[in-house]
Amino acid sequence: MNADNRRVGWRGIRRISAASGVDHLRSPGECFTVSHPGDEEAFLNRLVELWHDPDRAIEGLRELQPRVWSASGVAIDGETVAIGPVWLGRSELDGEARCLMGPTWVSDDEDAASDQARSIRLLEISEIGPRDAPVALRKPREGGFIYAAAKRLLDVVVSGLGLFLTSPLLVVIAIYILLNDGPPVLYGHLRQTRGGRSFSCWKFRTMRHDADVVKGELASQNVCDGPQFFIENDPRVTRHGRFLRRFHLDELPQLWNVLIGQMSLVGPRPSPDKENQMCPAWREVRLSVRPGITGMWQLRRTRKPGADFQEWIRFDVEYVRRASFWLDLKILSLTAWAVLLKVGRHAFDKTR
C-alpha cells in the first residue's frame, strides 16, 4: 500500500517473504451489519480505536490535538482534556465533561448532521497517496535536546547531592526499621518507566510483612475511584511507617532511582503495568517521559470522592504537554515548600 507502484510493492513483499510452495495467511477481522444500531456503534468504536490517520481518507477533518479529530468548526475549550483517540462530532460538549478518554467519540446533534455531511467527503482511493510511516509507530514527542539534557543534569546533581547529605539519616532510618520490625529495610515495587520498561521503585518499608496478603481482605474499604488502593488509617502501616510517610522520608531511596536514570525528580507518578492498563491512551502519554518523585498531580489533586483518578489523568497529560525546565523548577520549589509547611505545622502542634 505504501509503495510507489504495484510492481515495487510486490518486489518488496518477495524480498521479505521466505520461499515456499504454499503460503497460508490468516487475516483476523470483524463483521458488522449495516443499519443495525448495535453493530454500527461497535464498528465506530473499533474505527476510532484503530484508525490513526482518518484525514488521509476523509476530507474535512482536522486534528485538534494528537489523535483528537473533529470536523472544521468544532473545538474544545481550554479546561477540557482530551486523550486520543477521540472523534468529535458537531455537538455541544457537556460542561461537566472535563476529561475525554479515548478511544471514544461524540456524536452529531441532529440539527448539525446535514451541515457536517456537506463538509465531509470520503476520498476516492486514487486520491490517497502513500505515507512515510504509520502514526502509531512514530516516537512520541519528548521535548528538545537542551531541555532533556538540562533536566537530566538537574536530576543527577540533586539526587547525588541529596543522597550524600542525607546518608546519615538513611542509616538511622534503616537501623530504626531493623530494630522495630526486622528486615527487609527496603521495599522494591515493580513499576514502569519511559517506554514501558520495568524497574524496582525503592522505598523504606512502612508496612507489615503480610501487607500484600491482607490487601484483598481490605478491598471493600478502598476509597479510591481508580486503580490505586487507599484506606483511611490503613492497619497494614507500621508505627514507624506512619512517621516516615507523614514527612515523605520513606521516598528518600528513590533518589537512587533518579541517579541511575530510572526516574526523574519531576514527572508522572511511577505506576505498575496493571495501573497503566486502565487507560491505554493515558499510558502512552505518561510513559513517554520518566516518572517522577513529585509532579503536578501530587501538588494539585483535590482528593474529591470519585474524581481523583480523573484528576490524575488530567494533570499527567497537562504536565507532558507543558513540560519545561522552568515548570520542573516550579514544581520542585512548591513541593519543598509544602513539605516544610507540613514539618513546621507538626512541630507547632507538638509544642501547643
mmCIF file of C-alpha atoms in Angstrom:
data_model
loop_
_atom_site.group_PDB
_atom_site.id
_atom_site.type_symbol
_atom_site.label_atom_id
_atom_site.label_comp_id
_atom_site.label_asym_id
_atom_site.label_seq_id
_atom_site.Cartn_x
_atom_site.Cartn_y
_atom_site.Cartn_z
ATOM 1 C CA MET A 1 0.000 0.000 0.000
ATOM 2 C CA ASN A 2 2.865 2.399 0.726
ATOM 3 C CA ALA A 3 4.872 1.510 -2.399
ATOM 4 C CA ASP A 4 5.225 3.913 -5.319
ATOM 5 C CA ASN A 5 3.506 1.411 -7.616
ATOM 6 C CA ARG A 6 2.243 -2.171 -7.624
ATOM 7 C CA ARG A 7 5.391 -3.653 -9.150
ATOM 8 C CA VAL A 8 7.665 -2.107 -6.497
ATOM 9 C CA GLY A 9 5.276 -3.315 -3.802
ATOM 10 C CA TRP A 10 5.328 -6.929 -4.982
ATOM 11 C CA ARG A 11 9.134 -6.878 -5.208
ATOM 12 C CA GLY A 12 9.296 -5.689 -1.616
ATOM 13 C CA ILE A 13 6.979 -8.491 -0.479
ATOM 14 C CA ARG A 14 9.091 -11.115 -2.303
ATOM 15 C CA ARG A 15 12.299 -9.836 -0.689
ATOM 16 C CA ILE A 16 10.988 -10.225 2.864
ATOM 17 C CA SER A 17 8.976 -13.436 2.343
ATOM 18 C CA ALA A 18 10.539 -16.851 2.792
ATOM 19 C CA ALA A 19 10.347 -19.054 -0.312
ATOM 20 C CA SER A 20 7.700 -21.811 -0.058
ATOM 21 C CA GLY A 21 5.359 -23.676 -2.315
ATOM 22 C CA VAL A 22 2.212 -22.578 -0.484
ATOM 23 C CA ASP A 23 1.759 -19.639 1.854
ATOM 24 C CA HIS A 24 -1.078 -19.840 4.367
ATOM 25 C CA LEU A 25 -2.195 -16.423 5.568
ATOM 26 C CA ARG A 26 -4.738 -15.714 8.278
ATOM 27 C CA SER A 27 -6.322 -12.273 8.409
ATOM 28 C CA PRO A 28 -8.302 -11.779 11.639
ATOM 29 C CA GLY A 29 -11.158 -9.306 11.448
ATOM 30 C CA GLU A 30 -14.691 -8.499 12.493
ATOM 31 C CA CYS A 31 -18.021 -8.384 10.639
ATOM 32 C CA PHE A 32 -20.668 -5.715 11.197
ATOM 33 C CA THR A 33 -24.203 -5.463 9.843
ATOM 34 C CA VAL A 34 -25.113 -2.213 8.076
ATOM 35 C CA SER A 35 -28.153 -0.402 9.540
ATOM 36 C CA HIS A 36 -28.016 -2.476 12.733
ATOM 37 C CA PRO A 37 -27.728 0.120 15.581
ATOM 38 C CA GLY A 38 -25.638 -2.107 17.849
ATOM 39 C CA ASP A 39 -23.288 -3.164 15.035
ATOM 40 C CA GLU A 40 -22.904 0.388 13.741
ATOM 41 C CA GLU A 41 -21.900 1.615 17.205
ATOM 42 C CA ALA A 42 -19.460 -1.289 17.649
ATOM 43 C CA PHE A 43 -17.976 -0.588 14.219
ATOM 44 C CA LEU A 44 -17.465 3.097 15.044
ATOM 45 C CA ASN A 45 -15.841 2.205 18.375
ATOM 46 C CA ARG A 46 -13.329 -0.054 16.596
ATOM 47 C CA LEU A 47 -12.751 2.546 13.880
ATOM 48 C CA VAL A 48 -11.871 5.257 16.407
ATOM 49 C CA GLU A 49 -9.628 2.861 18.318
ATOM 50 C CA LEU A 50 -7.632 1.556 15.349
ATOM 51 C CA TRP A 51 -7.575 4.303 12.696
ATOM 52 C CA HIS A 52 -4.617 6.571 13.438
ATOM 53 C CA ASP A 53 -4.899 8.951 10.460
ATOM 54 C CA PRO A 54 -8.508 9.316 9.243
ATOM 55 C CA ASP A 55 -7.680 12.575 7.453
ATOM 56 C CA ARG A 56 -5.860 10.539 4.779
ATOM 57 C CA ALA A 57 -9.205 9.221 3.531
ATOM 58 C CA ILE A 58 -11.786 11.689 4.886
ATOM 59 C CA GLU A 59 -11.682 15.244 3.597
ATOM 60 C CA GLY A 60 -12.838 17.941 6.035
ATOM 61 C CA LEU A 61 -11.290 16.510 9.214
ATOM 62 C CA ARG A 62 -8.675 18.316 11.281
ATOM 63 C CA GLU A 63 -6.512 17.176 14.174
ATOM 64 C CA LEU A 64 -7.102 19.480 17.168
ATOM 65 C CA GLN A 65 -4.578 17.661 19.363
ATOM 66 C CA PRO A 66 -2.621 14.418 18.894
ATOM 67 C CA ARG A 67 -5.231 11.838 17.757
ATOM 68 C CA VAL A 68 -8.159 14.141 18.584
ATOM 69 C CA TRP A 69 -10.127 14.651 15.344
ATOM 70 C CA SER A 70 -13.058 16.884 14.500
ATOM 71 C CA ALA A 71 -14.844 18.461 11.565
ATOM 72 C CA SER A 72 -13.982 22.084 10.826
ATOM 73 C CA GLY A 73 -15.757 24.447 13.189
ATOM 74 C CA VAL A 74 -15.730 22.019 16.142
ATOM 75 C CA ALA A 75 -13.472 22.921 19.073
ATOM 76 C CA ILE A 76 -12.930 22.135 22.756
ATOM 77 C CA ASP A 77 -12.437 24.695 25.490
ATOM 78 C CA GLY A 78 -9.193 25.148 27.379
ATOM 79 C CA GLU A 79 -10.486 23.406 30.511
ATOM 80 C CA THR A 80 -11.314 20.133 28.757
ATOM 81 C CA VAL A 81 -8.583 17.473 28.436
ATOM 82 C CA ALA A 82 -8.977 15.073 25.517
ATOM 83 C CA ILE A 83 -6.759 11.979 25.419
ATOM 84 C CA GLY A 84 -6.789 10.443 21.959
ATOM 85 C CA PRO A 85 -8.076 8.637 20.104
ATOM 86 C CA VAL A 86 -11.182 10.854 20.204
ATOM 87 C CA TRP A 87 -13.513 11.862 17.355
ATOM 88 C CA LEU A 88 -15.715 14.913 17.955
ATOM 89 C CA GLY A 89 -18.957 15.457 16.097
ATOM 90 C CA ARG A 90 -20.886 18.708 15.699
ATOM 91 C CA SER A 91 -22.428 18.991 19.160
ATOM 92 C CA GLU A 92 -22.121 20.923 22.385
ATOM 93 C CA LEU A 93 -19.843 19.165 24.869
ATOM 94 C CA ASP A 94 -21.226 18.622 28.351
ATOM 95 C CA GLY A 95 -19.855 21.381 30.572
ATOM 96 C CA GLU A 96 -19.102 18.819 33.296
ATOM 97 C CA ALA A 97 -17.103 16.560 30.949
ATOM 98 C CA ARG A 98 -13.617 17.873 31.589
ATOM 99 C CA CYS A 99 -11.794 14.716 30.541
ATOM 100 C CA LEU A 100 -12.463 12.686 27.374
ATOM 101 C CA MET A 101 -10.527 9.400 27.487
ATOM 102 C CA GLY A 102 -10.040 7.597 24.213
ATOM 103 C CA PRO A 103 -10.983 5.529 22.458
ATOM 104 C CA THR A 104 -14.289 7.422 22.403
ATOM 105 C CA TRP A 105 -16.421 9.621 20.148
ATOM 106 C CA VAL A 106 -19.056 12.320 20.467
ATOM 107 C CA SER A 107 -21.982 12.015 18.062
ATOM 108 C CA ASP A 108 -23.516 14.820 15.972
ATOM 109 C CA ASP A 109 -26.526 16.822 17.011
ATOM 110 C CA GLU A 110 -29.442 16.076 14.688
ATOM 111 C CA ASP A 111 -29.591 19.706 13.512
ATOM 112 C CA ALA A 112 -25.876 19.714 12.648
ATOM 113 C CA ALA A 113 -25.795 16.334 10.890
ATOM 114 C CA SER A 114 -26.800 17.707 7.475
ATOM 115 C CA ASP A 115 -24.222 20.522 7.695
ATOM 116 C CA GLN A 116 -21.492 18.041 8.604
ATOM 117 C CA ALA A 117 -22.461 15.768 5.714
ATOM 118 C CA ARG A 118 -21.833 18.653 3.311
ATOM 119 C CA SER A 119 -18.429 19.485 4.827
ATOM 120 C CA ILE A 120 -17.154 15.885 4.992
ATOM 121 C CA ARG A 121 -16.192 13.844 1.919
ATOM 122 C CA LEU A 122 -14.790 10.338 1.613
ATOM 123 C CA LEU A 123 -11.855 10.434 -0.807
ATOM 124 C CA GLU A 124 -11.556 8.111 -3.767
ATOM 125 C CA ILE A 125 -8.794 5.539 -3.464
ATOM 126 C CA SER A 126 -6.929 7.183 -6.351
ATOM 127 C CA GLU A 127 -6.721 10.378 -4.278
ATOM 128 C CA ILE A 128 -4.994 8.680 -1.336
ATOM 129 C CA GLY A 129 -1.219 8.845 -1.626
ATOM 130 C CA PRO A 130 1.497 6.834 0.173
ATOM 131 C CA ARG A 131 2.617 7.847 3.657
ATOM 132 C CA ASP A 132 6.050 7.772 5.273
ATOM 133 C CA ALA A 133 5.265 5.781 8.426
ATOM 134 C CA PRO A 134 2.220 4.815 10.476
ATOM 135 C CA VAL A 135 1.490 7.359 13.178
ATOM 136 C CA ALA A 136 1.305 4.572 15.767
ATOM 137 C CA LEU A 137 4.951 3.684 15.120
ATOM 138 C CA ARG A 138 6.307 7.198 15.410
ATOM 139 C CA LYS A 139 8.287 8.015 18.517
ATOM 140 C CA PRO A 140 6.326 10.213 20.970
ATOM 141 C CA ARG A 141 7.495 13.764 21.409
ATOM 142 C CA GLU A 142 9.894 14.096 24.348
ATOM 143 C CA GLY A 143 10.852 17.770 24.187
ATOM 144 C CA GLY A 144 14.014 19.375 22.852
ATOM 145 C CA PHE A 145 17.557 18.158 23.361
ATOM 146 C CA ILE A 146 18.531 21.151 25.521
ATOM 147 C CA TYR A 147 15.592 20.598 27.875
ATOM 148 C CA ALA A 148 16.295 16.849 28.098
ATOM 149 C CA ALA A 149 19.983 17.450 28.851
ATOM 150 C CA ALA A 150 19.251 20.159 31.439
ATOM 151 C CA LYS A 151 16.605 18.006 33.128
ATOM 152 C CA ARG A 152 18.956 15.017 33.333
ATOM 153 C CA LEU A 153 21.786 17.195 34.676
ATOM 154 C CA LEU A 154 19.458 18.559 37.359
ATOM 155 C CA ASP A 155 18.378 15.021 38.262
ATOM 156 C CA VAL A 156 21.960 13.765 38.624
ATOM 157 C CA VAL A 157 23.208 16.771 40.628
ATOM 158 C CA VAL A 158 20.247 16.983 43.026
ATOM 159 C CA SER A 159 19.881 13.213 43.572
ATOM 160 C CA GLY A 160 23.628 12.709 44.064
ATOM 161 C CA LEU A 161 23.877 15.636 46.468
ATOM 162 C CA GLY A 162 20.695 14.538 48.234
ATOM 163 C CA LEU A 163 21.985 11.009 48.800
ATOM 164 C CA PHE A 164 25.299 12.360 50.119
ATOM 165 C CA LEU A 165 23.718 14.866 52.526
ATOM 166 C CA THR A 166 21.028 12.508 53.817
ATOM 167 C CA SER A 167 23.269 9.428 54.122
ATOM 168 C CA PRO A 168 23.462 9.696 57.960
ATOM 169 C CA LEU A 169 19.647 9.978 58.088
ATOM 170 C CA LEU A 170 19.275 6.998 55.744
ATOM 171 C CA VAL A 171 21.441 4.893 58.056
ATOM 172 C CA VAL A 172 19.455 5.960 61.138
ATOM 173 C CA ILE A 173 16.125 5.127 59.453
ATOM 174 C CA ALA A 174 17.429 1.729 58.302
ATOM 175 C CA ILE A 175 18.639 0.836 61.822
ATOM 176 C CA TYR A 176 15.339 2.008 63.337
ATOM 177 C CA ILE A 177 13.322 -0.228 60.975
ATOM 178 C CA LEU A 178 15.590 -3.203 61.698
ATOM 179 C CA LEU A 179 15.271 -2.802 65.466
ATOM 180 C CA ASN A 180 11.495 -2.285 65.446
ATOM 181 C CA ASP A 181 10.269 -4.572 62.691
ATOM 182 C CA GLY A 182 13.206 -6.555 61.368
ATOM 183 C CA PRO A 183 14.338 -6.942 57.752
ATOM 184 C CA PRO A 184 13.894 -6.086 54.965
ATOM 185 C CA VAL A 185 14.592 -2.380 55.306
ATOM 186 C CA LEU A 186 13.698 -1.500 51.709
ATOM 187 C CA TYR A 187 10.669 -2.408 49.634
ATOM 188 C CA GLY A 188 11.077 -2.523 45.866
ATOM 189 C CA HIS A 189 7.812 -2.457 43.900
ATOM 190 C CA LEU A 190 7.888 -3.174 40.157
ATOM 191 C CA ARG A 191 6.906 -0.021 38.234
ATOM 192 C CA GLN A 192 7.208 1.174 34.624
ATOM 193 C CA THR A 193 9.485 3.934 33.337
ATOM 194 C CA ARG A 194 9.770 5.615 29.945
ATOM 195 C CA GLY A 195 8.968 3.290 27.063
ATOM 196 C CA GLY A 196 7.246 0.778 29.376
ATOM 197 C CA ARG A 197 10.477 -0.676 30.801
ATOM 198 C CA SER A 198 10.062 -2.178 34.279
ATOM 199 C CA PHE A 199 12.209 -1.225 37.268
ATOM 200 C CA SER A 200 12.194 -1.620 41.055
ATOM 201 C CA CYS A 201 10.984 1.597 42.694
ATOM 202 C CA TRP A 202 12.647 1.670 46.115
ATOM 203 C CA LYS A 203 11.122 2.941 49.358
ATOM 204 C CA PHE A 204 11.755 2.365 53.020
ATOM 205 C CA ARG A 205 9.375 -0.383 54.132
ATOM 206 C CA THR A 206 6.451 1.161 56.004
ATOM 207 C CA MET A 207 4.030 -1.806 56.069
ATOM 208 C CA ARG A 208 3.796 -5.154 57.790
ATOM 209 C CA HIS A 209 5.386 -8.189 56.163
ATOM 210 C CA ASP A 210 1.984 -9.613 55.211
ATOM 211 C CA ALA A 211 0.666 -6.349 53.689
ATOM 212 C CA ASP A 212 0.133 -7.822 50.209
ATOM 213 C CA VAL A 213 -1.664 -10.870 51.632
ATOM 214 C CA VAL A 214 -4.164 -8.832 53.682
ATOM 215 C CA LYS A 215 -4.839 -6.354 50.880
ATOM 216 C CA GLY A 216 -7.650 -8.481 49.480
ATOM 217 C CA GLU A 217 -9.429 -8.564 52.853
ATOM 218 C CA LEU A 218 -9.445 -4.739 52.991
ATOM 219 C CA ALA A 219 -10.614 -4.168 49.386
ATOM 220 C CA SER A 220 -14.118 -3.123 50.489
ATOM 221 C CA GLN A 221 -12.635 -0.158 52.403
ATOM 222 C CA ASN A 222 -10.777 1.266 49.390
ATOM 223 C CA VAL A 223 -11.807 4.912 48.875
ATOM 224 C CA CYS A 224 -10.016 5.481 45.528
ATOM 225 C CA ASP A 225 -12.018 5.670 42.297
ATOM 226 C CA GLY A 226 -9.190 4.468 40.082
ATOM 227 C CA PRO A 227 -6.576 1.694 40.154
ATOM 228 C CA GLN A 228 -4.950 2.944 43.360
ATOM 229 C CA PHE A 229 -5.559 1.395 46.768
ATOM 230 C CA PHE A 230 -6.005 3.694 49.761
ATOM 231 C CA ILE A 231 -7.914 3.374 53.026
ATOM 232 C CA GLU A 232 -8.030 5.716 56.000
ATOM 233 C CA ASN A 233 -5.824 4.592 58.916
ATOM 234 C CA ASP A 234 -4.509 1.611 56.966
ATOM 235 C CA PRO A 235 -3.883 -1.147 59.573
ATOM 236 C CA ARG A 236 -1.042 -2.549 57.467
ATOM 237 C CA VAL A 237 1.117 0.545 58.094
ATOM 238 C CA THR A 238 3.527 0.155 60.994
ATOM 239 C CA ARG A 239 4.088 2.750 63.714
ATOM 240 C CA HIS A 240 7.414 3.854 62.238
ATOM 241 C CA GLY A 241 5.806 3.752 58.777
ATOM 242 C CA ARG A 242 3.229 6.387 59.720
ATOM 243 C CA PHE A 243 6.022 8.693 60.849
ATOM 244 C CA LEU A 244 8.064 8.163 57.685
ATOM 245 C CA ARG A 245 5.047 8.705 55.431
ATOM 246 C CA ARG A 246 3.981 11.874 57.238
ATOM 247 C CA PHE A 247 7.224 13.607 56.254
ATOM 248 C CA HIS A 248 7.803 11.624 52.990
ATOM 249 C CA LEU A 249 11.028 10.160 54.396
ATOM 250 C CA ASP A 250 10.069 6.743 53.035
ATOM 251 C CA GLU A 251 10.662 8.067 49.497
ATOM 252 C CA LEU A 252 14.295 9.086 50.037
ATOM 253 C CA PRO A 253 15.659 5.832 48.467
ATOM 254 C CA GLN A 254 14.013 6.896 45.190
ATOM 255 C CA LEU A 255 16.886 9.367 44.820
ATOM 256 C CA TRP A 256 18.897 6.291 43.794
ATOM 257 C CA ASN A 257 16.340 5.507 41.068
ATOM 258 C CA VAL A 258 16.756 9.106 39.860
ATOM 259 C CA LEU A 259 20.553 8.952 39.934
ATOM 260 C CA ILE A 260 20.730 5.843 37.724
ATOM 261 C CA GLY A 261 18.168 7.217 35.250
ATOM 262 C CA GLN A 262 15.101 5.096 36.024
ATOM 263 C CA MET A 263 13.175 8.077 37.403
ATOM 264 C CA SER A 264 13.301 11.862 37.383
ATOM 265 C CA LEU A 265 12.781 14.380 40.161
ATOM 266 C CA VAL A 266 9.627 15.634 38.403
ATOM 267 C CA GLY A 267 7.215 13.604 36.319
ATOM 268 C CA PRO A 268 4.103 11.424 36.470
ATOM 269 C CA ARG A 269 3.779 9.153 39.494
ATOM 270 C CA PRO A 270 5.562 5.814 38.815
ATOM 271 C CA SER A 271 2.898 3.142 38.327
ATOM 272 C CA PRO A 272 2.929 -0.622 37.727
ATOM 273 C CA ASP A 273 1.736 -2.157 34.475
ATOM 274 C CA LYS A 274 -1.653 -3.106 35.988
ATOM 275 C CA GLU A 275 -2.496 0.546 36.747
ATOM 276 C CA ASN A 276 -1.312 1.745 33.341
ATOM 277 C CA GLN A 277 -3.687 -0.682 31.590
ATOM 278 C CA MET A 278 -6.672 1.272 32.956
ATOM 279 C CA CYS A 279 -6.412 3.706 30.027
ATOM 280 C CA PRO A 280 -4.110 2.874 27.058
ATOM 281 C CA ALA A 281 -4.097 6.457 25.742
ATOM 282 C CA TRP A 282 -3.115 7.816 29.171
ATOM 283 C CA ARG A 283 -0.431 5.110 29.447
ATOM 284 C CA GLU A 284 1.033 6.130 26.075
ATOM 285 C CA VAL A 285 1.304 9.765 27.192
ATOM 286 C CA ARG A 286 2.750 9.183 30.665
ATOM 287 C CA LEU A 287 5.250 6.530 29.507
ATOM 288 C CA SER A 288 6.736 8.991 27.001
ATOM 289 C CA VAL A 289 8.657 10.573 29.926
ATOM 290 C CA ARG A 290 10.385 9.282 33.047
ATOM 291 C CA PRO A 291 8.210 9.038 36.169
ATOM 292 C CA GLY A 292 8.980 11.470 38.972
ATOM 293 C CA ILE A 293 9.282 11.587 42.761
ATOM 294 C CA THR A 294 6.934 14.571 42.646
ATOM 295 C CA GLY A 295 4.693 16.027 39.981
ATOM 296 C CA MET A 296 1.751 18.172 39.040
ATOM 297 C CA TRP A 297 -0.861 15.667 40.221
ATOM 298 C CA GLN A 298 0.677 15.348 43.684
ATOM 299 C CA LEU A 299 0.530 19.128 44.114
ATOM 300 C CA ARG A 300 -2.836 19.940 42.530
ATOM 301 C CA ARG A 301 -5.055 16.935 43.300
ATOM 302 C CA THR A 302 -8.147 17.779 45.358
ATOM 303 C CA ARG A 303 -8.884 14.209 46.586
ATOM 304 C CA LYS A 304 -12.583 14.717 45.832
ATOM 305 C CA PRO A 305 -14.502 11.431 46.090
ATOM 306 C CA GLY A 306 -14.933 9.870 42.657
ATOM 307 C CA ALA A 307 -12.712 12.440 40.929
ATOM 308 C CA ASP A 308 -9.140 11.563 41.931
ATOM 309 C CA PHE A 309 -8.458 9.224 39.019
ATOM 310 C CA GLN A 310 -9.798 11.790 36.507
ATOM 311 C CA GLU A 311 -7.537 14.430 38.056
ATOM 312 C CA TRP A 312 -4.612 12.024 37.877
ATOM 313 C CA ILE A 313 -5.127 11.582 34.126
ATOM 314 C CA ARG A 314 -5.726 15.299 33.569
ATOM 315 C CA PHE A 315 -2.606 16.516 35.391
ATOM 316 C CA ASP A 316 -0.332 13.804 33.933
ATOM 317 C CA VAL A 317 -1.344 14.799 30.405
ATOM 318 C CA GLU A 318 -1.068 18.502 31.236
ATOM 319 C CA TYR A 319 2.470 18.011 32.572
ATOM 320 C CA VAL A 320 3.662 16.098 29.492
ATOM 321 C CA ARG A 321 2.212 18.769 27.188
ATOM 322 C CA ARG A 322 3.664 21.696 29.151
ATOM 323 C CA ALA A 323 6.948 20.073 30.235
ATOM 324 C CA SER A 324 9.803 22.559 30.503
ATOM 325 C CA PHE A 325 12.815 23.192 32.712
ATOM 326 C CA TRP A 326 11.084 26.141 34.411
ATOM 327 C CA LEU A 327 7.969 24.108 35.104
ATOM 328 C CA ASP A 328 10.140 21.420 36.725
ATOM 329 C CA LEU A 329 11.830 24.020 38.932
ATOM 330 C CA LYS A 330 8.443 25.445 39.919
ATOM 331 C CA ILE A 331 7.094 22.009 40.872
ATOM 332 C CA LEU A 332 10.247 21.232 42.885
ATOM 333 C CA SER A 333 10.076 24.524 44.778
ATOM 334 C CA LEU A 334 6.346 24.102 45.536
ATOM 335 C CA THR A 335 6.981 20.530 46.722
ATOM 336 C CA ALA A 336 9.784 21.652 49.040
ATOM 337 C CA TRP A 337 7.563 24.435 50.412
ATOM 338 C CA ALA A 338 4.668 22.001 51.019
ATOM 339 C CA VAL A 339 6.941 19.561 52.893
ATOM 340 C CA LEU A 340 8.472 22.354 55.014
ATOM 341 C CA LEU A 341 4.999 23.654 55.891
ATOM 342 C CA LYS A 342 3.953 20.165 56.965
ATOM 343 C CA VAL A 343 7.064 19.761 59.141
ATOM 344 C CA GLY A 344 6.546 23.208 60.666
ATOM 345 C CA ARG A 345 2.845 22.591 61.316
ATOM 346 C CA HIS A 346 3.634 19.256 63.018
ATOM 347 C CA ALA A 347 6.306 20.848 65.215
ATOM 348 C CA PHE A 348 3.876 23.661 66.162
ATOM 349 C CA ASP A 349 1.164 21.139 67.108
ATOM 350 C CA LYS A 350 3.646 19.281 69.317
ATOM 351 C CA THR A 351 4.539 22.422 71.307
ATOM 352 C CA ARG A 352 0.991 23.690 71.847
#
